[in-house]
Amino acid sequence: TGFFSMLRHGTDEIPSTTPIEKLTTSKGAAKFGTPITLYEQYTIDLVVVGSSAVCPKTGARVGKGEGFAELEWGVASQQGNLDADNVLCITTCHDSQVFANDSEPWKALMEEIRSEEDGESEVSPFGTLTLHDVPVDIIVTPTRTIRVSDRLPKPSGVYWNLLSKQKLAQIRVLQELKKQLEDELGEDLPSGPDEVLPPTAVRKSRGGRGRGGRGRRGRGGRGRSGRGRTRERE
C-alpha cells in the first residue's frame, strides 16, 4: 500500500548479526523491511519525526512542508494502531532549530508557512496551527534533551475536510482508506480546498547526484524510512 514497513531484527528475516545501523537508512529499510497492509494489527509506541523548527514550550514543529508525518500519524491513529493521547512523539534537530515561542524567527516562519492555509485552526501563543499538526513531547539536540512543558493537544484520525484532492492523489494508502470509509458510511467524505503542492524534497547521493524525493516518478507510496514499532522520518 505504500504505507509502513516492519523491521524484525533478531528473526529469520533479519538475523541478529545484522548491524542496526544498516536498518536505519531508507535503503536499509527498503532492503530488509517487510511492507505491512493498511489492515494489519500492530502497535506504534514511539514516533520520531524531523523538524525544520520546533518550539520547546508547546512542542509545535515545522517539517519540510509536505505534511506526510501528520498524514501518517492520522492514518495510524484512524486504524487504531496508534493511541494519540499516549504515544510519545520525539524530534531530533540542531540547537539552532529550537526557537522559543516568542522569538521573531519562529513567528516569521510560522506566519509564512500558515499564511495561505484556510482550514480549521486553533490559536496558540506562537501563532496558528492547523488541527492536524502533530506537536512533539521531547526534543533531542546534540547538546541537550528538552521535555516540552506545555505541549499542545495531539490530533487523532484523518481530517478529510483539510485534505486536498491534490494531496490525496499522491498517497495510495489514503485513497484506499477513504474508499473503505465511504463504503462503510454509504456517503462521500468531504475534501479540503484545492492547493498547489510544494516541491518534494530532493536528496543527493554520496556521489553528489540529485535524486527526486517522493512522487518524482509517479509513485504513490513513500518507502523511504524504516517504520515499524519505532518510526523514523528523515
GROMACS .gro file of C-alpha atoms in nm:
model
  234
    1THR     CA    1   0.000   0.000   0.000
    2GLY     CA    2   0.299   0.236   0.022
    3PHE     CA    3   0.249   0.267   0.398
    4PHE     CA    4   0.485   0.142   0.671
    5SER     CA    5   0.743  -0.136   0.672
    6MET     CA    6   0.819  -0.366   0.965
    7LEU     CA    7   1.179  -0.438   1.061
    8ARG     CA    8   1.203  -0.757   1.269
    9HIS     CA    9   1.559  -0.769   1.396
   10GLY     CA   10   1.674  -1.096   1.550
   11THR     CA   11   1.443  -1.314   1.340
   12ASP     CA   12   1.484  -1.533   1.035
   13GLU     CA   13   1.403  -1.226   0.825
   14ILE     CA   14   1.678  -1.012   0.979
   15PRO     CA   15   1.938  -1.211   1.177
   16SER     CA   16   2.068  -1.056   1.500
   17THR     CA   17   2.412  -1.037   1.336
   18THR     CA   18   2.281  -0.765   1.102
   19PRO     CA   19   2.408  -0.427   1.231
   20ILE     CA   20   2.128  -0.196   1.346
   21GLU     CA   21   2.292   0.086   1.153
   22LYS     CA   22   2.208  -0.091   0.827
   23LEU     CA   23   1.838  -0.083   0.913
   24THR     CA   24   1.811   0.285   0.999
   25THR     CA   25   1.850   0.424   0.648
   26SER     CA   26   1.597   0.444   0.368
   27LYS     CA   27   1.796   0.192   0.162
   28GLY     CA   28   1.824  -0.045   0.458
   29ALA     CA   29   1.454  -0.025   0.529
   30ALA     CA   30   1.374  -0.096   0.163
   31LYS     CA   31   1.612  -0.394   0.161
   32PHE     CA   32   1.525  -0.554   0.495
   33GLY     CA   33   1.176  -0.422   0.572
   34THR     CA   34   0.850  -0.610   0.520
   35PRO     CA   35   0.568  -0.386   0.389
   36ILE     CA   36   0.255  -0.403   0.602
   37THR     CA   37  -0.102  -0.357   0.489
   38LEU     CA   38  -0.348  -0.092   0.592
   39TYR     CA   39  -0.545  -0.350   0.793
   40GLU     CA   40  -0.259  -0.526   0.972
   41GLN     CA   41  -0.266  -0.528   1.352
   42TYR     CA   42   0.036  -0.369   1.519
   43THR     CA   43   0.106  -0.109   1.785
   44ILE     CA   44   0.320   0.202   1.749
   45ASP     CA   45   0.460   0.311   2.084
   46LEU     CA   46   0.709   0.578   1.972
   47VAL     CA   47   0.720   0.821   1.679
   48VAL     CA   48   1.034   1.006   1.569
   49VAL     CA   49   0.998   1.299   1.328
   50GLY     CA   50   1.235   1.552   1.177
   51SER     CA   51   1.190   1.927   1.221
   52SER     CA   52   1.299   2.242   1.048
   53ALA     CA   53   1.199   2.438   1.356
   54VAL     CA   54   1.045   2.340   1.689
   55CYS     CA   55   0.912   2.523   1.994
   56PRO     CA   56   1.048   2.396   2.331
   57LYS     CA   57   0.744   2.513   2.525
   58THR     CA   58   0.448   2.393   2.316
   59GLY     CA   59   0.613   2.125   2.101
   60ALA     CA   60   0.487   2.286   1.781
   61ARG     CA   61   0.707   2.194   1.487
   62VAL     CA   62   0.754   2.267   1.121
   63GLY     CA   63   0.887   1.991   0.896
   64LYS     CA   64   0.963   2.015   0.526
   65GLY     CA   65   0.617   2.145   0.449
   66GLU     CA   66   0.490   1.830   0.276
   67GLY     CA   67   0.265   1.713   0.562
   68PHE     CA   68   0.345   1.343   0.532
   69ALA     CA   69   0.432   1.297   0.901
   70GLU     CA   70   0.090   1.430   1.001
   71LEU     CA   71  -0.089   1.213   0.747
   72GLU     CA   72   0.092   0.900   0.863
   73TRP     CA   73   0.001   0.985   1.223
   74GLY     CA   74  -0.359   1.038   1.114
   75VAL     CA   75  -0.385   0.706   0.930
   76ALA     CA   76  -0.222   0.506   1.211
   77SER     CA   77  -0.449   0.662   1.475
   78GLN     CA   78  -0.755   0.624   1.249
   79GLN     CA   79  -0.684   0.250   1.222
   80GLY     CA   80  -0.626   0.206   1.596
   81ASN     CA   81  -0.256   0.131   1.560
   82LEU     CA   82  -0.155   0.446   1.745
   83ASP     CA   83  -0.303   0.595   2.064
   84ALA     CA   84  -0.274   0.968   2.000
   85ASP     CA   85  -0.313   1.057   2.368
   86ASN     CA   86  -0.033   0.835   2.495
   87VAL     CA   87   0.223   0.777   2.219
   88LEU     CA   88   0.540   0.981   2.263
   89CYS     CA   89   0.648   1.194   1.970
   90ILE     CA   90   1.017   1.289   1.957
   91THR     CA   91   1.211   1.511   1.720
   92THR     CA   92   1.583   1.536   1.657
   93CYS     CA   93   1.731   1.862   1.535
   94HIS     CA   94   2.019   2.106   1.579
   95ASP     CA   95   2.021   2.355   1.865
   96SER     CA   96   1.981   2.637   1.615
   97GLN     CA   97   1.646   2.490   1.509
   98VAL     CA   98   1.493   2.529   1.856
   99PHE     CA   99   1.303   2.857   1.875
  100ALA     CA  100   1.131   2.997   2.181
  101ASN     CA  101   0.764   3.065   2.117
  102ASP     CA  102   0.815   3.441   2.141
  103SER     CA  103   1.119   3.461   1.913
  104GLU     CA  104   1.096   3.659   1.593
  105PRO     CA  105   1.242   3.383   1.367
  106TRP     CA  106   0.973   3.140   1.484
  107LYS     CA  107   0.691   3.391   1.443
  108ALA     CA  108   0.811   3.482   1.095
  109LEU     CA  109   0.845   3.117   0.992
  110MET     CA  110   0.501   3.024   1.119
  111GLU     CA  111   0.342   3.327   0.957
  112GLU     CA  112   0.499   3.244   0.622
  113ILE     CA  113   0.401   2.877   0.625
  114ARG     CA  114   0.045   2.925   0.750
  115SER     CA  115  -0.041   3.242   0.560
  116GLU     CA  116  -0.222   3.058   0.278
  117GLU     CA  117  -0.399   2.793   0.487
  118ASP     CA  118  -0.774   2.837   0.523
  119GLY     CA  119  -0.860   2.518   0.714
  120GLU     CA  120  -0.985   2.497   1.070
  121SER     CA  121  -0.722   2.615   1.315
  122GLU     CA  122  -0.656   2.693   1.675
  123VAL     CA  123  -0.451   2.985   1.801
  124SER     CA  124  -0.154   2.922   2.026
  125PRO     CA  125   0.089   3.166   2.187
  126PHE     CA  126   0.333   3.139   1.894
  127GLY     CA  127   0.089   3.160   1.603
  128THR     CA  128  -0.165   2.947   1.422
  129LEU     CA  129  -0.155   2.572   1.368
  130THR     CA  130  -0.400   2.363   1.173
  131LEU     CA  131  -0.576   2.089   1.363
  132HIS     CA  132  -0.382   1.804   1.204
  133ASP     CA  133  -0.036   1.927   1.310
  134VAL     CA  134   0.140   1.691   1.550
  135PRO     CA  135   0.333   1.856   1.835
  136VAL     CA  136   0.629   1.677   1.995
  137ASP     CA  137   0.688   1.568   2.355
  138ILE     CA  138   1.068   1.557   2.354
  139ILE     CA  139   1.332   1.748   2.156
  140VAL     CA  140   1.679   1.596   2.124
  141THR     CA  141   1.969   1.813   2.006
  142PRO     CA  142   2.344   1.743   2.004
  143THR     CA  143   2.378   1.921   2.341
  144ARG     CA  144   2.054   1.866   2.532
  145THR     CA  145   1.727   1.681   2.573
  146ILE     CA  146   1.422   1.902   2.618
  147ARG     CA  147   1.095   1.777   2.762
  148VAL     CA  148   0.816   2.001   2.636
  149SER     CA  149   0.649   2.170   2.930
  150ASP     CA  150   0.317   2.283   2.785
  151ARG     CA  151   0.251   2.061   2.484
  152LEU     CA  152  -0.036   2.136   2.254
  153PRO     CA  153  -0.306   1.866   2.204
  154LYS     CA  154  -0.230   1.594   1.950
  155PRO     CA  155  -0.472   1.515   1.666
  156SER     CA  156  -0.635   1.178   1.611
  157GLY     CA  157  -0.759   1.039   1.282
  158VAL     CA  158  -0.755   1.193   0.935
  159TYR     CA  159  -0.912   1.535   0.887
  160TRP     CA  160  -1.063   1.473   0.546
  161ASN     CA  161  -1.202   1.826   0.527
  162LEU     CA  162  -0.842   1.956   0.534
  163LEU     CA  163  -0.704   1.704   0.284
  164SER     CA  164  -0.693   1.839  -0.070
  165LYS     CA  165  -0.762   1.627  -0.375
  166GLN     CA  166  -0.408   1.701  -0.490
  167LYS     CA  167  -0.252   1.559  -0.173
  168LEU     CA  168  -0.491   1.261  -0.176
  169ALA     CA  169  -0.384   1.178  -0.530
  170GLN     CA  170  -0.023   1.141  -0.412
  171ILE     CA  171  -0.087   0.882  -0.142
  172ARG     CA  172  -0.237   0.548  -0.239
  173VAL     CA  173  -0.298   0.429   0.116
  174LEU     CA  174  -0.514   0.734   0.187
  175GLN     CA  175  -0.717   0.670  -0.126
  176GLU     CA  176  -0.776   0.314  -0.008
  177LEU     CA  177  -0.872   0.423   0.343
  178LYS     CA  178  -1.111   0.689   0.216
  179LYS     CA  179  -1.285   0.444  -0.016
  180GLN     CA  180  -1.321   0.194   0.269
  181LEU     CA  181  -1.478   0.452   0.499
  182GLU     CA  182  -1.710   0.583   0.227
  183ASP     CA  183  -1.827   0.229   0.153
  184GLU     CA  184  -1.895   0.171   0.523
  185LEU     CA  185  -2.077   0.503   0.568
  186GLY     CA  186  -2.261   0.493   0.236
  187GLU     CA  187  -2.170   0.854   0.163
  188ASP     CA  188  -1.882   1.062   0.033
  189LEU     CA  189  -1.634   1.206   0.280
  190PRO     CA  190  -1.551   1.577   0.249
  191SER     CA  191  -1.241   1.706   0.074
  192GLY     CA  192  -1.025   2.002   0.158
  193PRO     CA  193  -0.968   2.308  -0.060
  194ASP     CA  194  -0.751   2.276  -0.369
  195GLU     CA  195  -0.385   2.354  -0.320
  196VAL     CA  196  -0.063   2.389  -0.514
  197LEU     CA  197   0.166   2.130  -0.358
  198PRO     CA  198   0.520   2.235  -0.265
  199PRO     CA  199   0.812   2.071  -0.445
  200THR     CA  200   0.903   1.735  -0.294
  201ALA     CA  201   1.239   1.705  -0.123
  202VAL     CA  202   1.542   1.625  -0.333
  203ARG     CA  203   1.821   1.427  -0.170
  204LYS     CA  204   2.174   1.395  -0.301
  205SER     CA  205   2.356   1.067  -0.327
  206ARG     CA  206   2.709   1.032  -0.198
  207GLY     CA  207   2.833   1.096  -0.546
  208GLY     CA  208   2.659   1.435  -0.546
  209ARG     CA  209   2.386   1.347  -0.794
  210GLY     CA  210   2.043   1.477  -0.708
  211ARG     CA  211   1.766   1.227  -0.663
  212GLY     CA  212   1.398   1.302  -0.659
  213GLY     CA  213   1.204   1.256  -0.343
  214ARG     CA  214   0.850   1.126  -0.303
  215GLY     CA  215   0.630   1.138  -0.608
  216ARG     CA  216   0.902   1.229  -0.859
  217ARG     CA  217   0.833   0.917  -1.065
  218GLY     CA  218   0.464   0.896  -1.005
  219ARG     CA  219   0.496   0.674  -0.701
  220GLY     CA  220   0.203   0.686  -0.464
  221GLY     CA  221   0.397   0.523  -0.180
  222ARG     CA  222   0.671   0.651   0.042
  223GLY     CA  223   0.900   0.362   0.130
  224ARG     CA  224   1.180   0.598   0.233
  225SER     CA  225   1.209   0.518   0.601
  226GLY     CA  226   1.205   0.205   0.809
  227ARG     CA  227   0.886   0.215   1.006
  228GLY     CA  228   0.776  -0.049   1.248
  229ARG     CA  229   0.719  -0.010   1.618
  230THR     CA  230   0.953   0.286   1.614
  231ARG     CA  231   0.920   0.519   1.319
  232GLU     CA  232   1.188   0.734   1.168
  233ARG     CA  233   1.146   1.016   0.923
  234GLU     CA  234   1.442   1.169   0.760
   0.00000   0.00000   0.00000
